[in-house]
Coordinates of C-alpha atoms in Angstrom, one line a residue:
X88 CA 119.0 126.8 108.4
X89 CA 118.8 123.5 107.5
X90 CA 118.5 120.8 104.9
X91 CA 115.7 118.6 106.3
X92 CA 113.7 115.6 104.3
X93 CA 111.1 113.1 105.4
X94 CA 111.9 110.4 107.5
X95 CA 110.5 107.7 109.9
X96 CA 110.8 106.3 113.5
X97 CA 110.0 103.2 114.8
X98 CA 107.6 103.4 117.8
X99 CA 109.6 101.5 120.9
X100 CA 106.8 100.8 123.6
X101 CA 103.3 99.3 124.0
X102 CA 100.4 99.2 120.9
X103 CA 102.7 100.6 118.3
X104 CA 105.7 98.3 119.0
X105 CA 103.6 95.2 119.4
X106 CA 102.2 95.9 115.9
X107 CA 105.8 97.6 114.1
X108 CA 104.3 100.8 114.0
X109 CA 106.2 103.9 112.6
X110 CA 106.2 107.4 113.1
X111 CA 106.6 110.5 111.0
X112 CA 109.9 112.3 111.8
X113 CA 111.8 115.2 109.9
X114 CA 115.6 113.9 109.4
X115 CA 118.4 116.9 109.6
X116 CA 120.3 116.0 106.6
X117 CA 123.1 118.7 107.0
X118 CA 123.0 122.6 107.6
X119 CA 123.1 124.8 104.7
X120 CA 126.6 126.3 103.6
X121 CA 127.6 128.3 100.8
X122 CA 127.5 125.3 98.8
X123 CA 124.2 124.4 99.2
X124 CA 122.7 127.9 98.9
X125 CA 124.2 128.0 95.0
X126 CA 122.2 124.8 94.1
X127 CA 119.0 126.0 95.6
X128 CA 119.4 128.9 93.7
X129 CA 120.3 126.8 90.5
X130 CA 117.2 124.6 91.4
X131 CA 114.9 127.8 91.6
X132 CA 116.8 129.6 87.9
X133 CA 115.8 126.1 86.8
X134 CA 111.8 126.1 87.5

């Protein structure tokens, strides 16, 4: 798997870059490793 968050694009062509439009885009942050396993499951002990 992977670690993903919220991110943004900027649209490139026509309407959206004439008027600096953005577009919803996930963002791989990294893949998940041992590591990050143990602090989800700190997060989750922790809710």
């Amino acid at each position: 798997g992977a670690v993903v968050v919220q991110g943004s694009r900027q649209i490139t062509r026509g309407f959206g870059k004439e008027n600096g439009l953005s577009i919803y885009a996930p963002v791989i942050v990294k893949y998940r490793d041992e590591k990050t396993d143990a602090s989800t499951k700190l997060e989750d002990y922790l809710r």
